XYZ file of C-alpha atoms in Angstrom:
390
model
C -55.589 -25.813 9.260
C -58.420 -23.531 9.894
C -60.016 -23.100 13.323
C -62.977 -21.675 14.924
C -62.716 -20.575 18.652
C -65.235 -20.519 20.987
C -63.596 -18.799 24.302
C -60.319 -17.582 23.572
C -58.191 -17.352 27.003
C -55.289 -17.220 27.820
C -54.873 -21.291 27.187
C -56.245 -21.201 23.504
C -53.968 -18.219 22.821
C -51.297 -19.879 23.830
C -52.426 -23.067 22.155
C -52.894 -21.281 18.523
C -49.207 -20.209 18.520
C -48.168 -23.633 19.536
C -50.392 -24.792 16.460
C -48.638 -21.967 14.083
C -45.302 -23.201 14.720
C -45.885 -26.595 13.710
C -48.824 -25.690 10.726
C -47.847 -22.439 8.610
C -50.796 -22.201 7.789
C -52.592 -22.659 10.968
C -55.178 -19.763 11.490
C -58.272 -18.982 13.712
C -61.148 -17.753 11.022
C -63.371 -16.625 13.603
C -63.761 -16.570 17.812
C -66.361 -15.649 19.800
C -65.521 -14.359 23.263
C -66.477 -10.820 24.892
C -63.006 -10.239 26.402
C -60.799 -12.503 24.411
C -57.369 -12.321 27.044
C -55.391 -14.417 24.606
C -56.010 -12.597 21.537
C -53.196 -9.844 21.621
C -50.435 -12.769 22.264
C -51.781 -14.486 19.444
C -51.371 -11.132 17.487
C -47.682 -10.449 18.829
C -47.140 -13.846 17.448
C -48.234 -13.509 13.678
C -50.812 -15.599 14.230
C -53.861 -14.750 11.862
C -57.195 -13.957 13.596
C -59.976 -12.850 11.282
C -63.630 -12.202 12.436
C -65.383 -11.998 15.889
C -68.642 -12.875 16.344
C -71.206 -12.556 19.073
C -72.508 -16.199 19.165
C -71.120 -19.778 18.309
C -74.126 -19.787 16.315
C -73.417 -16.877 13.988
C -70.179 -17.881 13.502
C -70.747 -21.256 12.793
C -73.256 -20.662 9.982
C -70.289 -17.907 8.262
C -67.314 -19.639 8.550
C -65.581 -22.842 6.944
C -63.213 -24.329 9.032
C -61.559 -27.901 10.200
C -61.436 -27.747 13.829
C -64.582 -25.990 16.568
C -62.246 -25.058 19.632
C -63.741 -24.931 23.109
C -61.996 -23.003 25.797
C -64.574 -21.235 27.452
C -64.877 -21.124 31.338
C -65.413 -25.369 32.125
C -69.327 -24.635 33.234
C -69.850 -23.671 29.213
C -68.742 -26.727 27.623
C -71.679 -28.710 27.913
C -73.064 -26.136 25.713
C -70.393 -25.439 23.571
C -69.557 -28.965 22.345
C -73.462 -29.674 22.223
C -73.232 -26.753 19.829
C -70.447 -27.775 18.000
C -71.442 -31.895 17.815
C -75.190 -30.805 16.759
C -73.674 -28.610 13.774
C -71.478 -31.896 12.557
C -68.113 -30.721 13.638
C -64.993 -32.122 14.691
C -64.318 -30.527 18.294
C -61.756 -29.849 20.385
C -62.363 -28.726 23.907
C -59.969 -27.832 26.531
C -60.497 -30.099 30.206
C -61.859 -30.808 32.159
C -64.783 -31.492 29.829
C -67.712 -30.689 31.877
C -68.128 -29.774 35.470
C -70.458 -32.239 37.024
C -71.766 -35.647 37.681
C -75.058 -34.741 35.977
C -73.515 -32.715 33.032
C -71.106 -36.251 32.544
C -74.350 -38.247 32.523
C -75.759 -35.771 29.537
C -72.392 -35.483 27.105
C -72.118 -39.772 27.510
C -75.820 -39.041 25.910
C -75.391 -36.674 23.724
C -72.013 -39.214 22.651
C -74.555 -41.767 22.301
C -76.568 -39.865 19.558
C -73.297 -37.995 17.836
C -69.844 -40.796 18.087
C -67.100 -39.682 20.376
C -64.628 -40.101 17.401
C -65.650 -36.346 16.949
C -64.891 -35.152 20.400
C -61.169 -34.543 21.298
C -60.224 -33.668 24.321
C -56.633 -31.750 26.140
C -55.527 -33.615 28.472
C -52.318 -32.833 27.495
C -50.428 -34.868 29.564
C -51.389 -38.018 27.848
C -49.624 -36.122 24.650
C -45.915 -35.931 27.333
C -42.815 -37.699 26.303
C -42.662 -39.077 29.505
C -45.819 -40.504 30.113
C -45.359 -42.798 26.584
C -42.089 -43.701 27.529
C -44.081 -44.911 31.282
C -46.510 -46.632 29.107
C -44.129 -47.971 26.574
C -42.086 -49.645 29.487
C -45.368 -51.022 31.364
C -46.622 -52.471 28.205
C -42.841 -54.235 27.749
C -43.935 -56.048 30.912
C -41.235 -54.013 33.301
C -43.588 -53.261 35.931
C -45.916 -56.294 36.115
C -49.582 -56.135 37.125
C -49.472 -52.957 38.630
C -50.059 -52.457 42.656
C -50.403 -49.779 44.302
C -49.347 -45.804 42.887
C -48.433 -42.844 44.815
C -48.626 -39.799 43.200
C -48.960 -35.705 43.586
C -49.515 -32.027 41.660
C -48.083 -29.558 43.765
C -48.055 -25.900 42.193
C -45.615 -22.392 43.017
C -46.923 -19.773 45.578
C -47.651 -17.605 42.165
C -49.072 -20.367 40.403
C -51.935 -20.888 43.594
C -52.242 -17.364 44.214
C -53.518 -17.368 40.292
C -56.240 -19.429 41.256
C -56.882 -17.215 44.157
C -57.581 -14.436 41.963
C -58.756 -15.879 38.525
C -62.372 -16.906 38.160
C -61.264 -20.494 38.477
C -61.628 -19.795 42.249
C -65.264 -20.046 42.010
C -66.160 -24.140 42.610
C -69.314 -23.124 40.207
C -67.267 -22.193 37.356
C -64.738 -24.940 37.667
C -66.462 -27.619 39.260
C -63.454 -27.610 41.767
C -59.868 -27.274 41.849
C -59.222 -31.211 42.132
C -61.800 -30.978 38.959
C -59.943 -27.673 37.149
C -56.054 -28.932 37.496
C -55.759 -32.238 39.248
C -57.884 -34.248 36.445
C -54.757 -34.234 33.850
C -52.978 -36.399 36.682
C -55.857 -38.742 37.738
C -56.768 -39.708 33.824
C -52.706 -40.664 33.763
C -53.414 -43.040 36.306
C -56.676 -44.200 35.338
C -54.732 -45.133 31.790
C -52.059 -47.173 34.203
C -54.582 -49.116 36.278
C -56.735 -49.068 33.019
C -59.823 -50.087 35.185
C -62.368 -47.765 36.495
C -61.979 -46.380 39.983
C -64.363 -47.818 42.614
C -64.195 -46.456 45.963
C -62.536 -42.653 46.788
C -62.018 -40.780 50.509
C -60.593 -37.362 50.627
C -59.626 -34.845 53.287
C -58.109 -31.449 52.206
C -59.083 -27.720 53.070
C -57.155 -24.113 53.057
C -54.819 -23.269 55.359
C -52.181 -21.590 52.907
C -53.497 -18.568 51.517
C -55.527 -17.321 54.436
C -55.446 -13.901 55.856
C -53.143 -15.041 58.866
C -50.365 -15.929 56.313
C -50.796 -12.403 54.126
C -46.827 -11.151 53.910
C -47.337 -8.343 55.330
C -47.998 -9.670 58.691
C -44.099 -10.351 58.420
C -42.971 -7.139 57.558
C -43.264 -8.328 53.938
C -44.532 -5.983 51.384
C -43.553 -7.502 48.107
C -46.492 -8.908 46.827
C -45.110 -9.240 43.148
C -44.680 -12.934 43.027
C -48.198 -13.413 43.716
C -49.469 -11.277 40.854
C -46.954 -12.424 37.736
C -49.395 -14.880 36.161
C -52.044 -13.000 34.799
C -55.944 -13.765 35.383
C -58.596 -13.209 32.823
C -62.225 -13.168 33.489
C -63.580 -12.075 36.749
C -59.682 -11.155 37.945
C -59.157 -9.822 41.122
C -55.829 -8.540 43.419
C -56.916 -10.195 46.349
C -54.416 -13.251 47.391
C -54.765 -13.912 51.111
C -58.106 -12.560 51.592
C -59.683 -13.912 48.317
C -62.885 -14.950 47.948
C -62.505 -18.274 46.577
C -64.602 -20.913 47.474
C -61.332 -23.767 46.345
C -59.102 -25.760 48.385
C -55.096 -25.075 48.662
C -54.510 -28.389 49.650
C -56.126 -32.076 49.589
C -55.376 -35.851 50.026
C -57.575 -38.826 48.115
C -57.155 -42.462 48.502
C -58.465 -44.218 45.425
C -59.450 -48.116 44.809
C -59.915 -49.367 41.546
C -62.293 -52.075 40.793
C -59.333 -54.233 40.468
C -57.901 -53.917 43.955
C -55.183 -51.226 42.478
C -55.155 -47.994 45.056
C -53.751 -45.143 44.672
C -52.743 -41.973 46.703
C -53.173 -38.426 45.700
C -51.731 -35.194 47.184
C -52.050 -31.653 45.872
C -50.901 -28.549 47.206
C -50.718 -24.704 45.883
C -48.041 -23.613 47.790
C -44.628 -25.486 46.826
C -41.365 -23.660 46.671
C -40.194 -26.376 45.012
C -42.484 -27.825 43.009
C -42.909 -31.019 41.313
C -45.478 -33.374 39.644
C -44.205 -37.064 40.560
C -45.582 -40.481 40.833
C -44.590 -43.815 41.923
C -46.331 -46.771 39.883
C -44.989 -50.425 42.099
C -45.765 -53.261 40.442
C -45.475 -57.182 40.556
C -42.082 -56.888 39.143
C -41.323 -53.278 39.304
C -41.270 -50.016 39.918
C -41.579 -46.651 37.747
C -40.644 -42.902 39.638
C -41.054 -40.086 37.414
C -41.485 -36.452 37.849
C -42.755 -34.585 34.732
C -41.460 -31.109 36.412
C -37.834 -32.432 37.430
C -37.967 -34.494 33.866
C -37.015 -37.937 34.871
C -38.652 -41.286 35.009
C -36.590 -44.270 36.207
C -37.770 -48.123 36.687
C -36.242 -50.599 38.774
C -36.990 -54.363 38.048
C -38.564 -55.989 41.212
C -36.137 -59.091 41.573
C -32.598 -57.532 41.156
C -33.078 -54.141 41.951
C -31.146 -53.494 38.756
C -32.172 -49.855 36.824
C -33.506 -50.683 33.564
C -34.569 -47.466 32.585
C -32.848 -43.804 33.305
C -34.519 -41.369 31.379
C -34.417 -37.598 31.146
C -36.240 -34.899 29.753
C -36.713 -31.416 28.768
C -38.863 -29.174 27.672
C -38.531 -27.902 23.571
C -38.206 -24.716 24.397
C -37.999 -21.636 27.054
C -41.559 -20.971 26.295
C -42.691 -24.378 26.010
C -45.717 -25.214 28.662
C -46.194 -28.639 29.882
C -43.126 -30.333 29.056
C -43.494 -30.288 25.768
C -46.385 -31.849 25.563
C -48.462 -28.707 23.839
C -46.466 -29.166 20.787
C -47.075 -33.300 20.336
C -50.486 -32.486 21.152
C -50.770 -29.908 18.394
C -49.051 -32.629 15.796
C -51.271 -35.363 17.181
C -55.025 -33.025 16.538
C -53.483 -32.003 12.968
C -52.757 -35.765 12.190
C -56.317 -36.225 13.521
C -57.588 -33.594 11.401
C -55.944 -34.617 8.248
C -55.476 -38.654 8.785
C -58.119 -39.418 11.376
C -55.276 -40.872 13.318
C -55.652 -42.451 16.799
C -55.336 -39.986 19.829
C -53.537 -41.216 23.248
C -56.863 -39.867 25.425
C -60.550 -39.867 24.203
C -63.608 -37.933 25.438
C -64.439 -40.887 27.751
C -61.492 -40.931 29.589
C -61.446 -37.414 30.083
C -64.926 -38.068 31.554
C -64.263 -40.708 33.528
C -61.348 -38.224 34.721
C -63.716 -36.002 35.745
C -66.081 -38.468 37.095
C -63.328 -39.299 39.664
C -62.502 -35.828 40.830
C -66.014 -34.486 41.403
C -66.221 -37.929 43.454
C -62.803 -36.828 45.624
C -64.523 -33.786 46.369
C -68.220 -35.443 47.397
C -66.025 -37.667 49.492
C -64.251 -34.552 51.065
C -66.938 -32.331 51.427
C -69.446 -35.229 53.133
C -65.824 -36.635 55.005
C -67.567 -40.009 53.547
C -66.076 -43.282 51.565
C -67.743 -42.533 48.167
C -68.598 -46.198 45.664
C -69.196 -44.764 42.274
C -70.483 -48.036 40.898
C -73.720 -46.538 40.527
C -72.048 -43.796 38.842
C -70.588 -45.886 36.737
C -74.376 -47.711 36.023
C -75.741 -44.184 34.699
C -72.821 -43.172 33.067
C -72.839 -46.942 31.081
C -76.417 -46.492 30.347
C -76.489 -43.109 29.359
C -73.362 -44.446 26.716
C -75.277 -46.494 25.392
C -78.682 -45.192 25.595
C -80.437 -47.558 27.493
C -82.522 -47.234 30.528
C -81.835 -48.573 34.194
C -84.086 -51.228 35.836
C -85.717 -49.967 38.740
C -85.535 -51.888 41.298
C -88.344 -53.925 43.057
């Protein structure tokens, strides 16, 4: 498969050796990116990257390829797929997909005028062994009509002191950290419920990585673990006394148009780190953890364990569970077959949607309704105009 990049990070370097390993001939024709951080890993790994250009433009009109890849900083993808969709490409952009309620209400337009069958989307969790096997035992009927969830992202010290010094600290770049990381979690959900969320409250703030907690105040001077993952763009040393304008942790309640609600709880500063939920249904439960790689469910009436599963990643190197590499078969299926993906541009909207309401609801310390959210967004879709009201 041939690709064209648009932004090539860290996450789409990664991403085109995950693609290499599974396609031989898997190569990126052209990219366009002033300081491409993910090229020289892609380069260690063999993979073949041709031609830079200076705009998507340029390189659009010199290059053949399968595949427009987006993973430019989140406030650029509005653009970028616009660019891409326009030109009559398939694209593939990394999440969250755009970084606003207004940019949603414009790319469910633009979908209107161009198909979302065009438009992937990585939310890679949706691509996770586990979370099929979840879905795969809620569809048998194990769980019921599903109740209430409880469910959390919690990151490593290094992993939050990353986006203390990476330009994802910057709420006008990301749109958020609940928007940036937390929206692979909340679209899981949303496929659970499989029903729109309604109402959202959220309280949250940063007490973690504030000057009063800098290691050095302990006698402490190893700062290593704070600087072993990398940043890119706009990188900075500063942990502790960073300038970001994020939250290290944050709490939403969530109510689903159905009556479903849900609890969410992220933090950036877990030892011990996991990524669990608890789905409780009529008749019964699923607990999973995608980090400790387990999900067991318990039927409702006998307490009996009717599903122990466990789980681990493919290899050493292997991000997200080994979800990257299903993902990668999945697009090139796509690409070849046209076959069905597990998430679609509207969901990861809708995602999105969600988490740029958690943080309205924070910020204001209000009860947020999206319905009329959801009224734009459905007219938008479908390109028809609201009726003002009397």
């Amino acid at each position: 498969m041939k690709v064209a990049v648009i932004g090539l990070g860290f996450r789409l370097g990664y991403l085109g050796q995950v693609f290499k390993e599974i396609d031989p001939d898997f190569e990126i024709v052209g990219y366009v990116d002033p300081e491409p951080a993910g090229l020289a890993g892609l380069l260690d790994a063999g993979v073949p990257v041709l031609n830079a250009y200076d705009t998507p433009q340029e390189m659009i009109a010199a290059e053949k390829f399968d595949l427009l890849m987006v993973g430019s900083p989140n406030h650029l993808h509005l653009d970028h797929i616009r660019i891409g969709l326009e030109a009559g490409l398939t694209v593939f952009t990394e999440k969250p997909i755009v970084i606003s309620i207004e940019e949603s209400l414009q790319l469910a337009s633009l979908l209107h005028q161009y198909g979302s069958d065009r438009l992937l989307v990585g939310l890679v969790l949706r691509y996770s062994p586990l979370y099929r096997d979840l879905r795969a035992a809620q569809q048998q009927g194990l769980l019921g009509d599903v109740v209430s969830i409880e469910a959390s992202e919690h990151i490593e010290p290094y992993h939050g002191a990353f986006f203390m010094r990476d330009w994802r600290r910057y709420g006008r770049y990301t749109g958020g950290f609940m928007l940036e990381k937390c929206c692979h979690d909340l679209d899981l959900y949303n496929g659970v419920v499989g029903r729109r969320p309604r109402f959202v409250a959220s309280f949250g703030g940063r007490k973690s990585f504030v000057p009063d907690n800098a290691p050095q105040n302990a006698g402490i001077n190893d700062m290593e673990v704070y600087h072993r993952k990398p940043s890119g763009w706009l990188g900075a040393d500063k942990v502790f006394d960073s300038d970001a304008d994020i939250i290290d942790y944050q709490t939403a309640i969530i109510e689903y148009d159905n009556g479903v609600s849900m609890t969410f709880h992220t933090n950036l500063n877990v030892p011990d780190h996991f990524r669990r939920f608890c789905v409780v249904g009529s008749k019964g439960m699923a607990e999973g953890d995608f980090v400790r790689g387990f999900l067991d469910v318990h039927n409702a009436h006998s307490s009996e364990k009717v599903v122990e599963n466990t789980y681990s990643a493919p290899s050493e190197k292997s991000q997200h569970y080994g979800a990257d590499e299903q993902m990668a078969m999945d697009v090139l299926a796509f690409v070849k077959t046209g076959a069905k993906q597990p998430v679609s541009a509207l969901d990861a909207i809708e995602a999105g949607i969600l988490a740029l309401s958690i943080d309205e609801a924070r910020i204001g310390r209000k009860v947020v309704d999206l319905a009329p959210i959801w009224e734009q967004f459905d007219a938008c879709l479908h390109g028809t105009t609201l009726k003002q009201s009397a």
